[in-house]
Tab-separated table of C-alpha atoms in Angstrom:
chain	number	residue	atom	x	y	z
A	4	MET	CA	-23.827	-22.036	16.596
A	5	TRP	CA	-20.757	-23.672	15.080
A	6	PRO	CA	-17.927	-24.302	17.582
A	7	LEU	CA	-14.931	-22.474	16.124
A	8	GLN	CA	-12.444	-24.681	17.953
A	9	GLN	CA	-13.787	-27.750	16.150
A	10	LEU	CA	-13.371	-25.970	12.813
A	11	VAL	CA	-9.771	-25.080	13.703
A	12	GLN	CA	-9.077	-28.707	14.583
A	13	PHE	CA	-10.821	-29.992	11.451
A	14	ARG	CA	-8.742	-27.661	9.269
A	15	ALA	CA	-5.541	-28.892	10.915
A	16	VAL	CA	-6.453	-32.532	10.231
A	17	TYR	CA	-7.406	-31.698	6.639
A	18	GLU	CA	-4.120	-29.880	5.987
A	19	HIS	CA	-1.865	-32.446	7.705
A	20	ASP	CA	-3.590	-35.587	6.311
A	21	SER	CA	-2.883	-37.172	9.677
A	22	LEU	CA	-4.427	-37.156	13.143
A	23	SER	CA	-1.064	-37.497	14.872
A	24	ALA	CA	0.568	-34.675	12.881
A	25	ALA	CA	-2.442	-32.402	13.389
A	26	ALA	CA	-2.496	-33.171	17.121
A	27	ARG	CA	1.180	-32.239	17.426
A	28	ALA	CA	0.597	-28.997	15.522
A	29	LEU	CA	-2.347	-28.117	17.766
A	30	GLY	CA	-0.576	-29.126	20.976
A	31	MET	CA	-3.236	-31.648	22.023
A	32	SER	CA	-3.472	-35.411	22.403
A	33	GLN	CA	-4.469	-37.593	19.471
A	34	PRO	CA	-7.419	-39.214	21.335
A	35	ALA	CA	-8.808	-35.768	22.205
A	36	LEU	CA	-8.524	-34.653	18.585
A	37	SER	CA	-10.141	-37.877	17.360
A	38	HIS	CA	-13.037	-37.343	19.786
A	39	SER	CA	-13.501	-33.742	18.579
A	40	LEU	CA	-13.506	-34.891	14.948
A	41	SER	CA	-16.129	-37.551	15.728
A	42	LYS	CA	-18.371	-34.914	17.313
A	43	LEU	CA	-18.023	-32.738	14.214
A	44	GLU	CA	-18.894	-35.685	11.948
A	45	ALA	CA	-21.997	-36.302	14.051
A	46	ARG	CA	-22.919	-32.648	13.686
A	47	VAL	CA	-22.594	-32.611	9.886
A	48	GLY	CA	-24.177	-36.043	9.528
A	49	GLY	CA	-21.459	-37.800	7.581
A	50	ALA	CA	-17.867	-39.002	7.487
A	51	LEU	CA	-15.239	-36.353	6.827
A	52	PHE	CA	-12.248	-38.605	6.195
A	53	GLN	CA	-11.570	-42.069	4.837
A	54	ARG	CA	-8.833	-43.749	6.842
A	55	HIS	CA	-5.931	-45.266	4.915
A	56	THR	CA	-2.770	-46.952	6.129
A	57	ARG	CA	-0.730	-43.822	6.795
A	58	SER	CA	-3.014	-40.938	5.966
A	59	LEU	CA	-6.549	-39.617	5.961
A	60	ARG	CA	-8.296	-38.927	2.686
A	61	PRO	CA	-10.967	-36.160	2.810
A	62	THR	CA	-14.451	-36.993	1.600
A	63	GLU	CA	-16.423	-34.751	-0.740
A	64	LEU	CA	-18.248	-33.382	2.317
A	65	ALA	CA	-14.902	-32.537	3.955
A	66	ARG	CA	-13.693	-30.684	0.862
A	67	ALA	CA	-16.832	-28.544	0.808
A	68	LEU	CA	-16.638	-27.914	4.554
A	69	TYR	CA	-12.938	-27.023	4.347
A	70	LYS	CA	-13.570	-24.205	1.869
A	71	GLN	CA	-16.341	-22.667	3.950
A	72	ALA	CA	-14.542	-23.214	7.261
A	73	GLY	CA	-11.495	-21.447	5.838
A	74	ARG	CA	-13.589	-18.392	5.006
A	75	VAL	CA	-15.154	-18.356	8.477
A	76	LEU	CA	-11.821	-18.709	10.284
A	77	ASP	CA	-10.204	-16.046	8.102
A	78	GLU	CA	-13.062	-13.686	8.979
A	79	VAL	CA	-12.540	-14.397	12.678
A	80	ALA	CA	-8.812	-13.757	12.284
A	81	GLY	CA	-9.708	-10.479	10.590
A	82	LEU	CA	-11.819	-9.489	13.608
A	83	ASP	CA	-8.924	-10.283	15.941
A	84	LEU	CA	-6.648	-8.142	13.779
A	85	LEU	CA	-9.198	-5.327	13.749
A	86	VAL	CA	-9.330	-5.270	17.557
A	87	ALA	CA	-5.525	-5.413	17.814
A	88	ARG	CA	-5.139	-2.560	15.318
A	89	PHE	CA	-7.721	-0.502	17.226
A	90	HIS	CA	-5.804	-0.819	20.490
A	91	GLU	CA	-2.516	-0.077	18.724
A	92	GLY	CA	-4.154	3.051	17.338
A	93	ARG	CA	-5.116	4.152	20.830
A	94	SER	CA	-1.452	3.935	21.753
A	95	GLY	CA	-0.549	6.134	18.787
A	96	LEU	CA	0.289	3.792	15.884
A	97	VAL	CA	-1.413	4.600	12.554
A	98	ARG	CA	-0.858	2.327	9.552
A	99	ILE	CA	-1.258	3.904	6.111
A	100	GLY	CA	-0.947	2.108	2.773
A	101	CYS	CA	0.561	4.420	0.167
A	102	GLY	CA	1.131	4.928	-3.517
A	103	PRO	CA	4.681	5.501	-4.816
A	104	PHE	CA	4.812	9.237	-4.031
A	105	ALA	CA	2.744	9.342	-0.841
A	106	PRO	CA	5.215	8.156	1.860
A	107	ASP	CA	7.624	11.047	1.340
A	108	ILE	CA	4.810	13.583	1.028
A	109	LEU	CA	3.000	12.296	4.120
A	110	GLY	CA	6.155	12.049	6.187
A	111	GLN	CA	7.207	15.605	5.389
A	112	SER	CA	3.716	17.100	5.635
A	113	LEU	CA	2.521	15.473	8.852
A	114	ALA	CA	5.721	15.460	10.905
A	115	GLY	CA	5.452	19.129	11.897
A	116	PRO	CA	1.765	19.206	12.953
A	117	LEU	CA	2.051	15.933	14.891
A	118	ARG	CA	5.210	17.069	16.649
A	119	ARG	CA	3.618	20.379	17.651
A	120	GLU	CA	0.609	18.553	19.085
A	121	GLY	CA	2.822	16.259	21.159
A	122	SER	CA	0.237	13.506	20.706
A	123	GLY	CA	2.713	10.632	20.467
A	124	ILE	CA	1.125	9.491	17.199
A	125	ARG	CA	3.459	7.321	15.124
A	126	LEU	CA	3.031	6.711	11.400
A	127	ASP	CA	3.710	3.356	9.745
A	128	LEU	CA	3.790	4.216	6.024
A	129	HIS	CA	3.897	1.257	3.654
A	130	ALA	CA	4.231	1.712	-0.122
A	131	ASP	CA	3.108	-1.117	-2.397
A	132	GLN	CA	1.297	-1.965	-5.621
A	133	PHE	CA	-2.387	-1.059	-5.606
A	134	ASP	CA	-3.706	-4.638	-5.612
A	135	ALA	CA	-1.696	-5.449	-2.486
A	136	LEU	CA	-2.807	-2.226	-0.787
A	137	GLN	CA	-6.453	-2.944	-1.603
A	138	GLU	CA	-6.156	-6.407	-0.071
A	139	GLY	CA	-4.512	-4.918	3.017
A	140	LEU	CA	-7.270	-2.338	3.435
A	141	TYR	CA	-10.022	-4.977	3.426
A	142	ALA	CA	-7.979	-7.201	5.755
A	143	TYR	CA	-7.689	-4.257	8.206
A	144	ARG	CA	-3.902	-4.141	7.929
A	145	TYR	CA	-4.199	-0.426	7.133
A	146	ASP	CA	-6.264	2.264	8.796
A	147	PHE	CA	-6.622	3.908	5.395
A	148	LEU	CA	-4.916	4.360	2.034
A	149	VAL	CA	-3.373	7.414	0.384
A	150	TYR	CA	-3.197	6.859	-3.358
A	151	ASP	CA	-4.056	8.286	-6.754
A	152	ARG	CA	-7.808	8.957	-6.894
A	153	PRO	CA	-8.628	7.112	-10.178
A	154	GLN	CA	-7.276	3.897	-8.662
A	155	LEU	CA	-9.177	4.350	-5.395
A	156	GLU	CA	-12.397	4.708	-7.358
A	157	THR	CA	-11.933	1.154	-8.677
A	158	LEU	CA	-12.212	-0.405	-5.200
A	159	ALA	CA	-14.638	-3.310	-5.204
A	160	ASP	CA	-17.153	-2.045	-2.627
A	161	GLN	CA	-17.656	1.655	-3.324
A	162	ALA	CA	-20.624	1.785	-0.923
A	163	ASP	CA	-18.241	0.977	1.942
A	164	THR	CA	-15.511	3.445	0.968
A	165	VAL	CA	-14.958	7.103	1.737
A	166	VAL	CA	-12.643	8.741	-0.820
A	167	GLN	CA	-11.442	12.227	0.088
A	168	PRO	CA	-9.443	14.246	-2.487
A	169	LEU	CA	-6.398	15.848	-0.894
A	170	ARG	CA	-4.245	17.574	-3.458
A	171	HIS	CA	-3.460	17.751	-7.166
A	172	LEU	CA	0.302	17.358	-7.553
A	173	PRO	CA	1.982	17.812	-10.945
A	174	LEU	CA	5.451	16.282	-11.143
A	175	ARG	CA	8.213	18.716	-12.082
A	176	VAL	CA	11.512	17.901	-13.742
A	177	VAL	CA	14.179	19.132	-11.335
A	178	ALA	CA	17.955	19.375	-11.725
A	179	PRO	CA	20.963	20.519	-9.671
A	180	ALA	CA	21.186	24.294	-10.074
A	181	ALA	CA	24.948	24.109	-10.693
A	182	TRP	CA	24.340	21.915	-13.752
A	183	VAL	CA	21.802	24.317	-15.239
A	184	ARG	CA	23.913	27.410	-14.611
A	185	GLY	CA	26.906	25.743	-16.248
A	186	GLU	CA	25.072	25.321	-19.569
A	187	LYS	CA	25.539	27.707	-22.500
A	188	GLU	CA	21.967	27.151	-23.698
A	189	PRO	CA	18.985	28.589	-21.725
A	190	VAL	CA	18.124	25.212	-20.205
A	191	GLY	CA	16.004	26.764	-17.463
A	192	GLU	CA	13.831	28.673	-19.934
A	193	ASP	CA	13.709	26.910	-23.306
A	194	PRO	CA	11.932	23.491	-23.513
A	195	ALA	CA	13.991	22.328	-26.520
A	196	ALA	CA	17.247	23.157	-24.747
A	197	ALA	CA	15.947	21.479	-21.588
A	198	ARG	CA	15.104	18.249	-23.456
A	199	ALA	CA	18.546	18.180	-25.075
A	200	PHE	CA	20.073	18.756	-21.646
A	201	MET	CA	18.055	15.889	-20.157
A	202	ALA	CA	19.172	13.537	-22.930
A	203	ARG	CA	22.799	14.021	-21.853
A	204	MET	CA	22.426	13.823	-18.089
A	205	PRO	CA	21.894	10.868	-15.707
A	206	TRP	CA	18.397	10.343	-14.322
A	207	ALA	CA	17.042	9.063	-11.033
A	208	LEU	CA	13.407	7.935	-11.168
A	209	PRO	CA	11.163	6.185	-8.645
A	210	ILE	CA	9.849	2.726	-9.432
A	211	VAL	CA	6.172	3.284	-10.249
A	212	PRO	CA	3.214	1.161	-11.436
A	213	MET	CA	2.510	0.965	-15.161
A	214	GLU	CA	-0.493	3.318	-14.948
A	215	TYR	CA	1.849	6.214	-14.144
A	216	ARG	CA	4.163	5.438	-17.057
A	217	GLN	CA	1.227	5.428	-19.442
A	218	ARG	CA	0.476	9.062	-18.548
A	219	LEU	CA	3.914	10.380	-19.479
A	220	SER	CA	4.119	13.043	-22.178
A	221	PRO	CA	5.167	11.646	-25.580
A	222	TRP	CA	8.556	13.379	-25.428
A	223	PHE	CA	9.244	11.854	-21.999
A	224	GLN	CA	8.213	8.361	-23.127
A	225	ALA	CA	10.379	8.635	-26.256
A	226	LEU	CA	13.386	9.783	-24.239
A	227	LEU	CA	12.942	6.964	-21.736
A	228	GLU	CA	12.811	4.371	-24.519
A	229	GLN	CA	15.815	5.908	-26.231
A	230	ARG	CA	17.819	5.792	-22.998
A	231	LYS	CA	16.424	2.356	-22.025
A	232	GLY	CA	15.300	3.712	-18.672
A	233	ALA	CA	16.921	5.749	-15.941
A	234	GLU	CA	20.432	5.216	-14.608
A	235	TYR	CA	19.062	5.106	-11.068
A	236	GLN	CA	15.812	3.262	-10.309
A	237	MET	CA	14.932	4.011	-6.693
A	238	ALA	CA	12.229	2.671	-4.388
A	239	ALA	CA	11.238	6.118	-3.087
A	240	ILE	CA	11.168	9.602	-4.501
A	241	SER	CA	13.171	10.822	-1.483
A	242	SER	CA	16.084	8.657	-2.654
A	243	CYS	CA	15.866	10.217	-6.120
A	244	LEU	CA	15.883	13.692	-4.597
A	245	ALA	CA	18.903	12.807	-2.468
A	246	LEU	CA	20.866	12.005	-5.638
A	247	CYS	CA	19.654	15.210	-7.265
A	248	ARG	CA	20.664	17.294	-4.241
A	249	ALA	CA	24.076	15.623	-4.298
A	250	GLY	CA	24.546	16.741	-7.915
A	251	GLN	CA	24.393	13.230	-9.359
A	252	ALA	CA	21.114	13.079	-11.290
A	253	ILE	CA	18.028	14.802	-12.673
A	254	THR	CA	14.726	13.633	-11.201
A	255	VAL	CA	10.993	14.390	-10.970
A	256	ALA	CA	9.171	15.542	-7.851
A	257	PRO	CA	6.022	17.380	-6.723
A	258	ASP	CA	6.348	20.996	-5.580
A	259	LEU	CA	5.582	19.997	-1.995
A	260	LEU	CA	8.907	18.156	-1.691
A	261	ILE	CA	11.164	20.680	-3.414
A	262	GLU	CA	9.888	24.062	-2.188
A	263	ALA	CA	12.828	24.583	0.192
A	264	ASP	CA	15.370	23.450	-2.434
A	265	ILE	CA	13.962	25.850	-5.027
A	266	ALA	CA	13.805	28.726	-2.526
A	267	SER	CA	17.448	28.174	-1.543
A	268	GLY	CA	18.536	28.025	-5.185
A	269	HIS	CA	20.042	24.570	-4.723
A	270	LEU	CA	17.722	22.951	-7.286
A	271	LEU	CA	15.954	24.341	-10.347
A	272	THR	CA	12.876	23.131	-12.212
A	273	LEU	CA	13.063	22.745	-15.980
A	274	PRO	CA	10.358	24.146	-18.325
A	275	LEU	CA	9.060	20.684	-19.227
A	276	ASP	CA	5.691	18.978	-18.777
A	277	THR	CA	6.082	15.349	-17.671
A	278	GLY	CA	2.392	14.658	-18.261
A	279	VAL	CA	2.061	13.063	-14.815
A	280	ARG	CA	-0.250	14.650	-12.280
A	281	VAL	CA	-0.997	12.780	-9.099
A	282	ASP	CA	-4.488	13.362	-7.712
A	283	VAL	CA	-3.642	12.322	-4.170
A	284	SER	CA	-6.675	11.130	-2.199
A	285	ALA	CA	-7.271	9.367	1.099
A	286	CYS	CA	-9.582	6.359	1.357
A	287	ARG	CA	-11.017	4.517	4.347
A	288	LEU	CA	-13.728	1.926	4.931
A	289	ARG	CA	-16.995	2.926	6.603
A	290	SER	CA	-17.061	-0.545	8.175
A	291	HIS	CA	-13.629	-0.038	9.776
A	292	PRO	CA	-13.880	2.304	12.789
A	293	LEU	CA	-10.808	4.503	13.099
A	294	SER	CA	-8.844	4.621	16.326
A	295	ASP	CA	-8.422	7.988	18.039
A	296	ALA	CA	-4.942	8.362	16.554
A	297	ALA	CA	-6.015	7.361	13.031
A	298	ALA	CA	-9.016	9.689	13.228
A	299	ARG	CA	-6.712	12.590	14.142
A	300	VAL	CA	-4.375	11.879	11.221
A	301	TRP	CA	-7.378	11.607	8.886
A	302	GLN	CA	-8.638	14.936	10.210
A	303	LEU	CA	-5.260	16.578	9.606
A	304	LEU	CA	-5.323	15.360	6.022
A	305	VAL	CA	-8.866	16.214	4.989
A	306	LYS	CA	-10.367	18.897	7.222
A	307	GLY	CA	-8.411	21.962	6.160
A	308	GLY	CA	-7.402	24.485	8.790
A	309	ASP	CA	-3.961	23.407	9.941
A	310	SER	CA	-3.866	20.575	7.416
A	311	PRO	CA	-0.523	20.486	5.588
A	312	TRP	CA	-2.381	19.562	2.398
A	313	ARG	CA	-4.364	22.771	2.061
């Protein structure tokens, strides 16, 4: 069995190039650190450092050991994080990594059911690029991900993943109702009139990964290029909708987020196909046991019944 403390101390010496600096960083005496390093050298059967005037130079054996020791210590840190996340989950904190549209949808959809249950569950929703979310999932920084299904199906270890489809969400073009009603042309009914209307009005669009832009309908792509992008580039779709509700911009949104606005007559959808449909799915790792709180949120999402997604 390798003593982890010796590996921690070895890594500190390797990274500081100095026994004294490493000892200060570790909060131990230099003689004690030197003794620990000697024991490790005896264990591996060779010198780990060549001593120079003011620094230590790692040997080839040390360089090989450093790479492997780093992996081992990172794995141990991952286990510590897993345990910490589990206990946080018991206290009601659930961390979810999200695609660009998921935070607003999750926040709106889950708030009611969780509040009615009085469970004390709190959601930490973090939107990011898919590569960063994937890394966070495998490092146990997230209990699970909510993202577009085609991307989730590219995860490295499919045998360890559970991907659960949630909902198919087409994105609608939505505008302030007062703008549409003030037009002479039938903007709310005729696609050609709606496109001409869009060309004249300011837009608010969420910042999205390139894979979403590549799905846009040709007319939408052409209009975006012609306009050189949207006037308002927002981090979240809720911010885009806020501008639309304030009568400052046209935007795109899934039905789930605009049902109340459409019902009240405050916003209107335009008869245009953006080409973007988000197949929202949830994904978790079989090797990552869910806390009680995370398991309840997962159940709300995927099990039907009182799920806000069904």
